[in-house]
mmCIF file of C-alpha atoms in Angstrom:
data_model
loop_
_atom_site.group_PDB
_atom_site.id
_atom_site.type_symbol
_atom_site.label_atom_id
_atom_site.label_comp_id
_atom_site.label_asym_id
_atom_site.label_seq_id
_atom_site.Cartn_x
_atom_site.Cartn_y
_atom_site.Cartn_z
ATOM 1 C CA GLU A 1 -2.971 4.920 28.069
ATOM 2 C CA LEU A 2 -4.658 7.028 25.478
ATOM 3 C CA GLY A 3 -1.451 9.341 24.784
ATOM 4 C CA PRO A 4 -1.118 12.911 24.866
ATOM 5 C CA ARG A 5 -3.894 14.990 24.407
ATOM 6 C CA VAL A 6 -1.880 16.740 21.742
ATOM 7 C CA PHE A 7 1.102 15.186 19.909
ATOM 8 C CA ALA A 8 3.014 15.203 16.531
ATOM 9 C CA TYR A 9 2.280 12.620 13.769
ATOM 10 C CA LYS A 10 4.638 11.666 11.090
ATOM 11 C CA SER A 11 3.127 10.186 7.958
ATOM 12 C CA GLY A 12 4.878 6.825 6.979
ATOM 13 C CA TYR A 13 4.811 7.635 3.369
ATOM 14 C CA ASN A 14 5.298 11.165 2.687
ATOM 15 C CA HIS A 15 6.666 12.205 6.120
ATOM 16 C CA ASN A 16 4.194 14.946 6.140
ATOM 17 C CA VAL A 17 3.985 16.223 10.137
ATOM 18 C CA SER A 18 0.519 17.041 11.079
ATOM 19 C CA VAL A 19 -0.497 17.988 14.836
ATOM 20 C CA VAL A 20 -3.209 15.570 16.349
ATOM 21 C CA ALA A 21 -5.527 16.854 19.406
ATOM 22 C CA ARG A 22 -7.580 14.611 21.332
ATOM 23 C CA THR A 23 -10.911 15.561 22.733
ATOM 24 C CA ASP A 24 -12.727 13.587 25.405
ATOM 25 C CA PHE A 25 -16.647 13.928 25.781
ATOM 26 C CA ALA A 26 -19.308 12.120 27.429
ATOM 27 C CA VAL A 27 -22.706 11.483 25.905
ATOM 28 C CA LYS A 28 -25.932 9.680 27.890
ATOM 29 C CA VAL A 29 -27.887 7.113 26.338
ATOM 30 C CA PRO A 30 -31.730 7.414 27.120
ATOM 31 C CA GLN A 31 -32.453 3.996 26.022
ATOM 32 C CA ARG A 32 -30.250 2.744 28.562
ATOM 33 C CA ARG A 33 -31.764 4.342 31.910
ATOM 34 C CA GLY A 34 -29.738 7.833 30.822
ATOM 35 C CA ALA A 35 -26.238 5.781 31.400
ATOM 36 C CA THR A 36 -23.201 7.944 30.239
ATOM 37 C CA VAL A 37 -20.927 6.587 27.407
ATOM 38 C CA ARG A 38 -17.365 8.192 27.090
ATOM 39 C CA ALA A 39 -15.557 8.775 23.828
ATOM 40 C CA SER A 40 -12.361 10.320 22.614
ATOM 41 C CA LEU A 41 -11.886 12.184 19.384
ATOM 42 C CA TRP A 42 -8.705 12.908 17.712
ATOM 43 C CA VAL A 43 -8.595 15.581 14.787
ATOM 44 C CA PRO A 44 -5.393 15.941 12.811
ATOM 45 C CA GLN A 45 -4.576 19.817 12.283
ATOM 46 C CA ARG A 46 -2.673 20.639 9.120
ATOM 47 C CA ALA A 47 -0.984 23.946 8.858
ATOM 48 C CA GLY A 48 -3.157 26.468 7.192
ATOM 49 C CA GLU A 49 -6.767 24.729 7.912
ATOM 50 C CA THR A 50 -9.259 26.796 9.505
ATOM 51 C CA GLU A 51 -11.442 25.522 12.265
ATOM 52 C CA GLY A 52 -14.400 25.146 9.849
ATOM 53 C CA VAL A 53 -12.386 22.836 7.584
ATOM 54 C CA ARG A 54 -11.631 20.532 10.496
ATOM 55 C CA GLU A 55 -15.188 20.570 11.722
ATOM 56 C CA HIS A 56 -16.176 19.106 8.556
ATOM 57 C CA LEU A 57 -13.628 16.644 8.156
ATOM 58 C CA SER A 58 -14.824 12.818 8.028
ATOM 59 C CA VAL A 59 -14.824 10.746 11.001
ATOM 60 C CA VAL A 60 -14.342 6.935 11.560
ATOM 61 C CA LEU A 61 -16.319 5.909 14.611
ATOM 62 C CA TYR A 62 -14.648 2.875 16.239
ATOM 63 C CA CYS A 63 -16.645 0.454 18.344
ATOM 64 C CA GLY A 64 -14.751 -2.120 20.314
ATOM 65 C CA SER A 65 -15.557 -5.301 22.064
ATOM 66 C CA ASN A 66 -17.393 -5.720 25.632
ATOM 67 C CA GLN A 67 -14.246 -6.961 27.116
ATOM 68 C CA ARG A 68 -12.306 -3.867 27.489
ATOM 69 C CA SER A 69 -12.207 -0.385 26.743
ATOM 70 C CA GLY A 70 -12.859 0.307 23.100
ATOM 71 C CA ARG A 71 -10.622 3.707 23.159
ATOM 72 C CA LEU A 72 -7.724 1.389 24.028
ATOM 73 C CA ASP A 73 -8.792 -1.149 21.452
ATOM 74 C CA CYS A 74 -8.711 1.635 18.874
ATOM 75 C CA VAL A 75 -5.028 2.390 19.567
ATOM 76 C CA ALA A 76 -3.755 -1.257 19.963
ATOM 77 C CA SER A 77 -5.616 -2.742 16.722
ATOM 78 C CA HIS A 78 -3.861 0.446 14.836
ATOM 79 C CA ALA A 79 -7.430 1.678 13.745
ATOM 80 C CA LEU A 80 -6.109 5.379 15.048
ATOM 81 C CA THR A 81 -2.968 4.747 12.648
ATOM 82 C CA VAL A 82 -4.930 3.841 9.817
ATOM 83 C CA CYS A 83 -6.981 6.871 10.201
ATOM 84 C CA LEU A 84 -4.204 9.532 10.663
ATOM 85 C CA GLU A 85 -2.706 8.147 7.488
ATOM 86 C CA LEU A 86 -5.615 8.606 5.563
ATOM 87 C CA GLY A 87 -5.955 12.197 6.737
ATOM 88 C CA VAL A 88 -9.493 11.615 8.589
ATOM 89 C CA ALA A 89 -10.816 12.103 12.207
ATOM 90 C CA CYS A 90 -10.696 8.935 14.412
ATOM 91 C CA CYS A 91 -13.336 8.633 17.251
ATOM 92 C CA ALA A 92 -13.519 5.829 19.661
ATOM 93 C CA MET A 93 -16.099 4.944 22.341
ATOM 94 C CA ASP A 94 -16.391 2.812 25.582
ATOM 95 C CA PHE A 95 -19.367 0.894 25.649
ATOM 96 C CA LEU A 96 -21.585 0.783 29.006
ATOM 97 C CA GLY A 97 -20.023 -1.558 31.246
ATOM 98 C CA THR A 98 -16.309 -1.221 29.759
ATOM 99 C CA GLY A 99 -13.613 1.519 29.912
ATOM 100 C CA ALA A 100 -14.477 4.686 31.813
ATOM 101 C CA SER A 101 -18.378 4.656 30.888
ATOM 102 C CA ASP A 102 -20.922 3.763 33.360
ATOM 103 C CA ASP A 103 -21.709 0.248 34.461
ATOM 104 C CA ALA A 104 -24.249 -1.917 32.712
ATOM 105 C CA TYR A 105 -25.210 -5.157 31.654
ATOM 106 C CA SER A 106 -23.777 -6.105 27.873
ATOM 107 C CA GLY A 107 -26.042 -7.099 25.328
ATOM 108 C CA LEU A 108 -23.605 -8.573 23.258
ATOM 109 C CA GLY A 109 -24.122 -6.007 20.534
ATOM 110 C CA ALA A 110 -27.823 -5.900 20.640
ATOM 111 C CA LEU A 111 -28.113 -3.000 23.320
ATOM 112 C CA GLU A 112 -24.610 -1.498 22.368
ATOM 113 C CA ARG A 113 -26.429 -0.232 19.257
ATOM 114 C CA HIS A 114 -27.926 2.442 21.258
ATOM 115 C CA ASP A 115 -24.472 3.445 22.242
ATOM 116 C CA VAL A 116 -23.472 3.620 18.985
ATOM 117 C CA ALA A 117 -26.267 5.602 17.874
ATOM 118 C CA VAL A 118 -26.071 8.614 20.471
ATOM 119 C CA VAL A 119 -22.098 8.944 19.899
ATOM 120 C CA ALA A 120 -22.931 9.273 15.882
ATOM 121 C CA GLN A 121 -25.757 11.793 16.458
ATOM 122 C CA TYR A 122 -23.397 13.866 18.904
ATOM 123 C CA LEU A 123 -20.759 13.742 16.236
ATOM 124 C CA ARG A 124 -23.538 14.873 13.452
ATOM 125 C CA ALA A 125 -24.662 17.545 15.697
ATOM 126 C CA SER A 126 -21.579 19.067 16.916
ATOM 127 C CA ARG A 127 -18.934 18.577 13.876
ATOM 128 C CA ARG A 128 -21.286 18.396 11.022
ATOM 129 C CA PRO A 129 -18.771 15.559 9.364
ATOM 130 C CA LYS A 130 -18.835 15.304 5.706
ATOM 131 C CA LYS A 131 -18.974 11.708 5.749
ATOM 132 C CA LEU A 132 -19.279 9.184 8.834
ATOM 133 C CA ILE A 133 -17.674 5.438 8.950
ATOM 134 C CA PHE A 134 -18.476 2.770 11.511
ATOM 135 C CA TRP A 135 -15.641 0.554 12.354
ATOM 136 C CA GLY A 136 -16.886 -2.473 14.229
ATOM 137 C CA GLY A 137 -14.356 -4.608 16.619
ATOM 138 C CA HIS A 138 -14.608 -8.163 17.108
ATOM 139 C CA CYS A 139 -17.619 -9.118 17.550
ATOM 140 C CA THR A 140 -19.829 -6.983 20.024
ATOM 141 C CA GLY A 141 -18.703 -3.889 18.106
ATOM 142 C CA ALA A 142 -19.347 -5.225 14.901
ATOM 143 C CA VAL A 143 -23.038 -6.285 15.445
ATOM 144 C CA ALA A 144 -23.344 -2.571 17.233
ATOM 145 C CA ALA A 145 -22.189 -1.096 14.088
ATOM 146 C CA LEU A 146 -24.391 -3.234 11.686
ATOM 147 C CA LEU A 147 -27.456 -3.095 13.840
ATOM 148 C CA CYS A 148 -27.283 0.684 14.430
ATOM 149 C CA SER A 149 -27.098 1.267 10.906
ATOM 150 C CA ALA A 150 -29.677 -1.089 10.064
ATOM 151 C CA MET A 151 -32.383 -0.407 12.445
ATOM 152 C CA ASN A 152 -31.868 3.107 13.288
ATOM 153 C CA ASP A 153 -31.620 6.179 10.433
ATOM 154 C CA PRO A 154 -28.782 5.678 8.006
ATOM 155 C CA LEU A 155 -26.242 7.665 10.264
ATOM 156 C CA ALA A 156 -22.996 6.195 8.576
ATOM 157 C CA CYS A 157 -22.326 5.733 4.688
ATOM 158 C CA ALA A 158 -20.271 2.582 5.449
ATOM 159 C CA VAL A 159 -19.742 -0.088 8.070
ATOM 160 C CA VAL A 160 -16.399 -2.148 8.592
ATOM 161 C CA ALA A 161 -17.570 -5.025 10.745
ATOM 162 C CA ASP A 162 -14.882 -7.283 11.908
ATOM 163 C CA GLY A 163 -16.012 -10.739 13.177
ATOM 164 C CA PRO A 164 -20.039 -10.372 13.489
ATOM 165 C CA TYR A 165 -22.476 -13.295 14.135
ATOM 166 C CA ALA A 166 -25.158 -13.942 12.108
ATOM 167 C CA THR A 167 -27.545 -14.524 15.152
ATOM 168 C CA LEU A 168 -27.283 -14.148 18.936
ATOM 169 C CA GLY A 169 -28.855 -17.747 19.762
ATOM 170 C CA ALA A 170 -26.604 -19.539 17.230
ATOM 171 C CA TYR A 171 -23.603 -17.565 18.684
ATOM 172 C CA VAL A 172 -24.350 -18.260 22.869
ATOM 173 C CA GLY A 173 -24.553 -22.079 21.207
ATOM 174 C CA ASP A 174 -21.074 -22.042 19.948
ATOM 175 C CA LEU A 175 -19.795 -20.169 22.950
ATOM 176 C CA LEU A 176 -21.376 -22.894 25.367
ATOM 177 C CA ASP A 177 -20.156 -25.697 22.838
ATOM 178 C CA ALA A 178 -16.677 -24.505 22.970
ATOM 179 C CA SER A 179 -16.594 -24.321 26.715
ATOM 180 C CA VAL A 180 -18.956 -27.115 27.991
ATOM 181 C CA SER A 181 -18.236 -30.617 27.275
ATOM 182 C CA LYS A 182 -21.250 -32.895 28.168
ATOM 183 C CA ALA A 183 -24.467 -31.977 26.248
ATOM 184 C CA ALA A 184 -26.704 -32.195 29.388
ATOM 185 C CA ASP A 185 -24.694 -29.443 30.596
ATOM 186 C CA VAL A 186 -25.158 -27.464 27.492
ATOM 187 C CA ASP A 187 -28.730 -27.388 27.500
ATOM 188 C CA TRP A 188 -28.868 -26.385 31.215
ATOM 189 C CA ALA A 189 -26.266 -23.654 30.512
ATOM 190 C CA ARG A 190 -28.113 -22.558 27.708
ATOM 191 C CA GLN A 191 -31.257 -22.298 29.871
ATOM 192 C CA ARG A 192 -29.577 -20.136 32.537
ATOM 193 C CA VAL A 193 -27.893 -17.644 29.545
ATOM 194 C CA ASP A 194 -31.380 -17.371 28.089
ATOM 195 C CA ALA A 195 -33.003 -16.461 31.528
ATOM 196 C CA ALA A 196 -30.181 -14.108 32.576
ATOM 197 C CA LEU A 197 -30.460 -12.320 29.347
ATOM 198 C CA LEU A 198 -34.193 -11.797 29.481
ATOM 199 C CA ARG A 199 -33.869 -10.664 33.063
ATOM 200 C CA ARG A 200 -30.848 -8.439 33.021
ATOM 201 C CA CYS A 201 -31.251 -7.073 29.245
ATOM 202 C CA GLY A 202 -34.985 -7.895 28.282
ATOM 203 C CA LEU A 203 -33.306 -9.538 25.259
ATOM 204 C CA VAL A 204 -34.290 -13.053 23.709
ATOM 205 C CA ALA A 205 -31.374 -14.641 22.173
ATOM 206 C CA ASP A 206 -33.183 -16.048 19.125
ATOM 207 C CA ASP A 207 -35.048 -12.767 18.354
ATOM 208 C CA VAL A 208 -31.656 -10.902 18.049
ATOM 209 C CA ASP A 209 -30.986 -11.459 14.283
ATOM 210 C CA VAL A 210 -28.439 -9.828 12.583
ATOM 211 C CA LEU A 211 -28.248 -11.318 9.190
ATOM 212 C CA ARG A 212 -32.117 -10.470 8.865
ATOM 213 C CA ALA A 213 -31.524 -6.900 9.851
ATOM 214 C CA VAL A 214 -28.997 -6.491 7.026
ATOM 215 C CA SER A 215 -30.788 -8.434 4.222
ATOM 216 C CA THR A 216 -33.490 -5.322 3.666
ATOM 217 C CA LYS A 217 -33.417 -3.246 0.458
ATOM 218 C CA LEU A 218 -33.008 0.176 2.360
ATOM 219 C CA PHE A 219 -29.812 -1.109 4.006
ATOM 220 C CA ARG A 220 -28.296 -2.344 0.736
ATOM 221 C CA ASP A 221 -28.958 0.883 -0.803
ATOM 222 C CA THR A 222 -27.744 3.112 1.581
ATOM 223 C CA THR A 223 -24.958 1.692 3.466
ATOM 224 C CA GLU A 224 -21.504 -0.193 1.964
ATOM 225 C CA VAL A 225 -20.186 -2.951 4.200
ATOM 226 C CA LEU A 226 -16.880 -4.839 4.616
ATOM 227 C CA ILE A 227 -17.050 -7.871 6.537
ATOM 228 C CA ILE A 228 -14.331 -9.618 8.047
ATOM 229 C CA GLY A 229 -14.017 -13.180 8.923
ATOM 230 C CA ASP A 230 -11.590 -14.873 10.858
ATOM 231 C CA GLU A 231 -10.941 -18.524 9.499
ATOM 232 C CA ASP A 232 -9.018 -19.450 12.745
ATOM 233 C CA ASP A 233 -11.657 -18.487 14.966
ATOM 234 C CA ASP A 234 -12.312 -21.500 17.060
ATOM 235 C CA VAL A 235 -15.948 -20.286 18.043
ATOM 236 C CA LEU A 236 -17.447 -18.598 15.003
ATOM 237 C CA GLY A 237 -15.239 -19.101 12.130
ATOM 238 C CA ALA A 238 -15.607 -17.485 8.907
ATOM 239 C CA GLU A 239 -19.277 -18.811 8.298
ATOM 240 C CA PRO A 240 -21.134 -15.961 9.625
ATOM 241 C CA ALA A 241 -19.311 -13.445 8.035
ATOM 242 C CA ILE A 242 -19.658 -14.986 4.789
ATOM 243 C CA ALA A 243 -23.483 -15.303 5.196
ATOM 244 C CA ILE A 244 -23.807 -11.584 6.202
ATOM 245 C CA ALA A 245 -21.920 -10.628 3.005
ATOM 246 C CA ASP A 246 -24.353 -12.457 1.180
ATOM 247 C CA GLY A 247 -27.370 -11.285 2.930
ATOM 248 C CA VAL A 248 -26.115 -7.761 2.266
ATOM 249 C CA ARG A 249 -25.358 -8.561 -1.551
ATOM 250 C CA GLY A 250 -28.907 -10.266 -1.821
ATOM 251 C CA ARG A 251 -27.659 -13.674 -3.281
ATOM 252 C CA GLU A 252 -24.942 -16.275 -2.293
ATOM 253 C CA ARG A 253 -21.606 -15.702 -3.895
ATOM 254 C CA ARG A 254 -20.840 -17.376 -7.062
ATOM 255 C CA PRO A 255 -17.512 -17.869 -8.757
ATOM 256 C CA GLY A 256 -15.707 -15.044 -10.219
ATOM 257 C CA ASP A 257 -17.832 -12.446 -8.138
ATOM 258 C CA ASP A 258 -15.640 -9.804 -6.432
ATOM 259 C CA ASP A 259 -15.166 -9.919 -2.907
ATOM 260 C CA ASP A 260 -15.057 -6.109 -2.281
ATOM 261 C CA ASP A 261 -17.577 -6.659 0.654
ATOM 262 C CA LEU A 262 -15.932 -9.330 2.171
ATOM 263 C CA LEU A 263 -12.268 -10.062 3.644
ATOM 264 C CA LEU A 264 -11.236 -13.170 5.324
ATOM 265 C CA VAL A 265 -7.955 -13.427 7.301
ATOM 266 C CA ARG A 266 -6.125 -16.047 8.975
ATOM 267 C CA GLY A 267 -2.665 -16.521 10.792
ATOM 268 C CA ARG A 268 -3.288 -14.465 13.424
ATOM 269 C CA SER A 269 -1.286 -14.935 16.802
ATOM 270 C CA LYS A 270 -3.129 -15.095 20.046
ATOM 271 C CA LYS A 271 -1.905 -11.774 21.071
ATOM 272 C CA MET A 272 -2.891 -10.380 17.867
ATOM 273 C CA LYS A 273 -6.410 -11.567 18.762
ATOM 274 C CA ASP A 274 -6.838 -10.407 22.013
ATOM 275 C CA THR A 275 -5.881 -6.731 21.163
ATOM 276 C CA HIS A 276 -7.699 -7.257 17.466
ATOM 277 C CA GLN A 277 -4.802 -6.556 15.257
ATOM 278 C CA HIS A 278 -4.519 -7.545 11.636
ATOM 279 C CA ALA A 279 -1.663 -8.088 9.704
ATOM 280 C CA PRO A 280 -0.308 -5.369 7.265
ATOM 281 C CA ARG A 281 -1.865 -6.810 4.436
ATOM 282 C CA ALA A 282 -5.260 -6.809 6.106
ATOM 283 C CA LEU A 283 -5.056 -3.275 7.082
ATOM 284 C CA ALA A 284 -4.107 -2.284 3.568
ATOM 285 C CA GLU A 285 -7.631 -3.876 2.512
ATOM 286 C CA ILE A 286 -9.264 -1.889 5.325
ATOM 287 C CA ALA A 287 -7.646 1.182 4.630
ATOM 288 C CA GLY A 288 -8.583 1.053 0.982
ATOM 289 C CA PHE A 289 -12.192 0.483 1.635
ATOM 290 C CA ILE A 290 -12.188 3.411 4.126
ATOM 291 C CA ALA A 291 -10.209 5.826 1.779
ATOM 292 C CA THR A 292 -12.539 4.960 -1.381
ATOM 293 C CA ARG A 293 -15.647 5.588 0.835
ATOM 294 C CA LEU A 294 -14.626 8.945 2.268
ATOM 295 C CA GLY A 295 -12.676 10.064 -0.938
ATOM 296 C CA ALA A 296 -9.379 10.199 0.779
ATOM 297 C CA VAL A 297 -6.049 9.921 -0.533
ATOM 298 C CA PHE A 298 -4.647 6.316 -0.192
ATOM 299 C CA ILE A 299 -1.476 4.841 -2.146
ATOM 300 C CA GLY A 300 -2.044 1.320 -1.543
ATOM 301 C CA ALA A 301 -0.348 -1.499 0.034
ATOM 302 C CA ARG A 302 2.868 -0.142 -0.114
ATOM 303 C CA LEU A 303 2.483 2.005 3.047
ATOM 304 C CA PHE A 304 1.779 -1.099 5.122
ATOM 305 C CA THR A 305 4.411 -3.387 3.405
ATOM 306 C CA HIS A 306 7.273 -1.479 2.759
ATOM 307 C CA ASP A 307 9.972 -0.452 5.465
ATOM 308 C CA PRO A 308 10.801 3.121 6.402
ATOM 309 C CA PRO A 309 11.019 5.584 4.923
ATOM 310 C CA ARG A 310 8.483 4.055 2.394
ATOM 311 C CA GLY A 311 5.998 2.547 4.753
ATOM 312 C CA ILE A 312 4.931 2.188 8.417
ATOM 313 C CA LYS A 313 5.286 -1.616 8.717
ATOM 314 C CA PRO A 314 7.557 -1.927 11.993
ATOM 315 C CA THR A 315 5.129 0.806 13.432
ATOM 316 C CA LEU A 316 2.194 -1.738 12.908
ATOM 317 C CA ALA A 317 4.103 -4.914 13.403
ATOM 318 C CA ASN A 318 5.532 -3.897 16.986
ATOM 319 C CA GLY A 319 2.301 -2.286 18.005
ATOM 320 C CA THR A 320 3.804 1.386 18.295
ATOM 321 C CA PRO A 321 1.377 3.790 19.373
ATOM 322 C CA PRO A 322 1.005 6.771 16.474
ATOM 323 C CA TRP A 323 2.503 9.379 19.145
ATOM 324 C CA GLU A 324 5.922 7.352 19.564
ATOM 325 C CA THR A 325 7.748 8.371 16.358
ATOM 326 C CA HIS A 326 11.426 6.195 16.053
ATOM 327 C CA ASP A 327 12.080 6.670 12.290
ATOM 328 C CA ILE A 328 12.692 10.212 11.854
ATOM 329 C CA ASP A 329 15.287 10.987 9.109
ATOM 330 C CA ALA A 330 17.658 13.822 9.058
ATOM 331 C CA ASN A 331 15.717 15.863 6.503
ATOM 332 C CA ASN A 332 12.494 16.100 8.529
ATOM 333 C CA ILE A 333 13.634 16.691 11.966
ATOM 334 C CA ASP A 334 13.107 20.376 11.745
ATOM 335 C CA ALA A 335 9.054 19.968 10.674
ATOM 336 C CA VAL A 336 8.952 17.321 13.403
ATOM 337 C CA GLU A 337 10.294 19.588 16.033
ATOM 338 C CA ALA A 338 8.382 22.448 15.067
ATOM 339 C CA ALA A 339 5.317 20.339 14.816
ATOM 340 C CA LYS A 340 5.814 19.440 18.562
ATOM 341 C CA HIS A 341 6.590 22.603 19.565
ATOM 342 C CA ALA A 342 3.281 23.719 18.253
ATOM 343 C CA ALA A 343 1.411 21.063 19.707
ATOM 344 C CA HIS A 344 2.589 21.524 23.273
ATOM 345 C CA GLY A 345 1.958 25.264 22.973
ATOM 346 C CA ALA A 346 -1.554 25.115 24.709
ATOM 347 C CA ALA A 347 -0.035 23.133 27.576
ATOM 348 C CA ALA A 348 2.832 25.591 27.911
ATOM 349 C CA LYS A 349 0.403 28.722 27.985
ATOM 350 C CA ILE A 350 -1.447 26.542 30.851
ATOM 351 C CA GLN A 351 1.746 25.881 32.753
ATOM 352 C CA ALA A 352 2.874 29.820 32.372
ATOM 353 C CA LYS A 353 -0.505 30.778 33.644
ATOM 354 C CA ARG A 354 -0.262 28.626 36.855
ATOM 355 C CA ARG A 355 3.450 29.888 37.331
ATOM 356 C CA SER A 356 2.112 33.399 37.185
ATOM 357 C CA VAL A 357 -0.622 32.826 39.796
ATOM 358 C CA LEU A 358 1.861 30.985 42.233
ATOM 359 C CA ASN A 359 4.302 33.924 41.732
ATOM 360 C CA ARG A 360 1.632 36.369 42.705
ATOM 361 C CA THR A 361 0.758 34.483 45.654
ATOM 362 C CA GLU A 362 4.555 34.443 46.853
ATOM 363 C CA LYS A 363 5.039 38.151 46.528
ATOM 364 C CA ARG A 364 1.899 38.751 48.527
ATOM 365 C CA GLY A 365 3.323 36.497 51.312
ATOM 366 C CA SER A 366 6.717 38.310 51.022
ATOM 367 C CA THR A 367 5.129 41.578 51.127
ATOM 368 C CA ALA A 368 3.275 40.696 54.559
ATOM 369 C CA ALA A 369 6.736 39.966 56.272
ATOM 370 C CA PRO A 370 8.500 42.552 58.365
ATOM 371 C CA LYS A 371 10.987 44.786 56.487
ATOM 372 C CA ARG A 372 14.212 45.961 57.944
ATOM 373 C CA SER A 373 14.357 49.621 58.276
ATOM 374 C CA SER A 374 16.130 51.810 55.597
ATOM 375 C CA THR A 375 18.498 53.333 58.159
ATOM 376 C CA ALA A 376 19.559 49.723 59.325
ATOM 377 C CA ALA A 377 20.221 48.720 55.943
ATOM 378 C CA LYS A 378 22.078 51.809 55.212
ATOM 379 C CA GLN A 379 24.397 51.475 58.180
ATOM 380 C CA ARG A 380 25.142 47.936 57.195
ATOM 381 C CA SER A 381 25.756 48.630 53.645
ATOM 382 C CA SER A 382 28.397 51.349 54.966
ATOM 383 C CA THR A 383 30.210 48.990 57.148
ATOM 384 C CA ASP A 384 30.479 46.292 54.451
ATOM 385 C CA LYS A 385 32.294 48.658 52.302
ATOM 386 C CA GLY A 386 35.677 47.125 50.725
ATOM 387 C CA VAL A 387 35.226 43.804 53.016
ATOM 388 C CA PRO A 388 35.241 40.597 50.648
ATOM 389 C CA LYS A 389 32.125 38.671 50.120
ATOM 390 C CA GLU A 390 33.494 35.624 52.052
ATOM 391 C CA LYS A 391 34.449 37.470 55.272
ATOM 392 C CA ARG A 392 31.152 39.439 55.294
ATOM 393 C CA VAL A 393 29.219 36.173 55.144
ATOM 394 C CA SER A 394 31.564 34.372 57.892
ATOM 395 C CA ALA A 395 31.208 37.412 59.948
ATOM 396 C CA ALA A 396 27.024 37.521 59.607
ATOM 397 C CA TRP A 397 27.307 34.050 60.528
ATOM 398 C CA LYS A 398 29.141 34.435 63.769
ATOM 399 C CA LYS A 399 27.002 37.076 64.732
ATOM 400 C CA GLU A 400 23.594 35.062 64.113
ATOM 401 C CA VAL A 401 24.828 31.962 65.351
ATOM 402 C CA PRO A 402 26.166 31.734 69.152
ATOM 403 C CA LYS A 403 28.781 29.682 70.118
ATOM 404 C CA VAL A 404 28.305 26.048 71.775
ATOM 405 C CA GLY A 405 28.709 26.375 75.365
ATOM 406 C CA ALA A 406 28.137 30.045 75.641
ATOM 407 C CA ALA A 407 26.117 31.142 78.768
ATOM 408 C CA SER A 408 22.039 31.829 77.644
#
């Protein structure tokens, strides 16, 4: 489901072909009893670039939800496609308790911030990227990205938070109001949820305050944000996103203010909400925000709204992963095939090595088998001279296979 480890990707705008290599790694989280978090890193490799240039390539760290694998969400939400179009590396992780990571209780973002911190520190130490951006998916990933940037060292220069809550206490209350009908049952369920959070995670719901964490001057001066709110969300709505954007800004919005730090979306289908997909226009806003902060080349909304060969709208609308290319034009077939050939070079070398090992093993087994004497071989070749091949085969068959009913 994560696709091939190496594949060729064709840009939707300029049709340039690059080879993308995926690397899987694991890191331990000391703050969560040393449990292991699994992550994947996709790095585009262009012709002529050295390994040193690729190591310093800017990275977007995608943080998914607590319901499924964050790496699968990264592909399904088109975050990987956006990063490849911008020419930057993309890293996605599975929070503890999801995907291939170790089992653990979910802290609804309050504990997952430690997962984000260890992966970000690993990227800083191993690759030394030029810049690092957090992209938090709805809503655990968004909260974890914001809290990691606000409560840890400034690991990222910018954060994209898709549907965060303002306080955990209010979020739990909204969830219970949407799922429980009677008020008495809501109070009883709230007591049970608070007790479970305290016993399993050591958290007090009312103490987890995202709005207060991001309203500091240090966070405002070191981190730029893009807060995304869904106006059609039945539980949260857009109010928490507006409140957090105002908290980061330091004041409430006024008429005429620029909304560079706030994006309100609506009209998503249930399938798009389940896979955290956005409309192409919203993806264009997110891509523009990331490109501006990373200094990447971005050609605007045309990339996401025009049909091929001027854009990649069908790819985003149909949910096609980036390693599947269906709109190759005739002028670019040679470049695509060359890139695919280079991409699968490593796998071909491994297969060739395995075949050589198998051939050596077979040769050793064949040399151990008994051989015919050279005298018998010479006699057989001398008797077969001038005899057609078909008759020789039939004669050998008659000699080796006895007739049915012959005396033993």
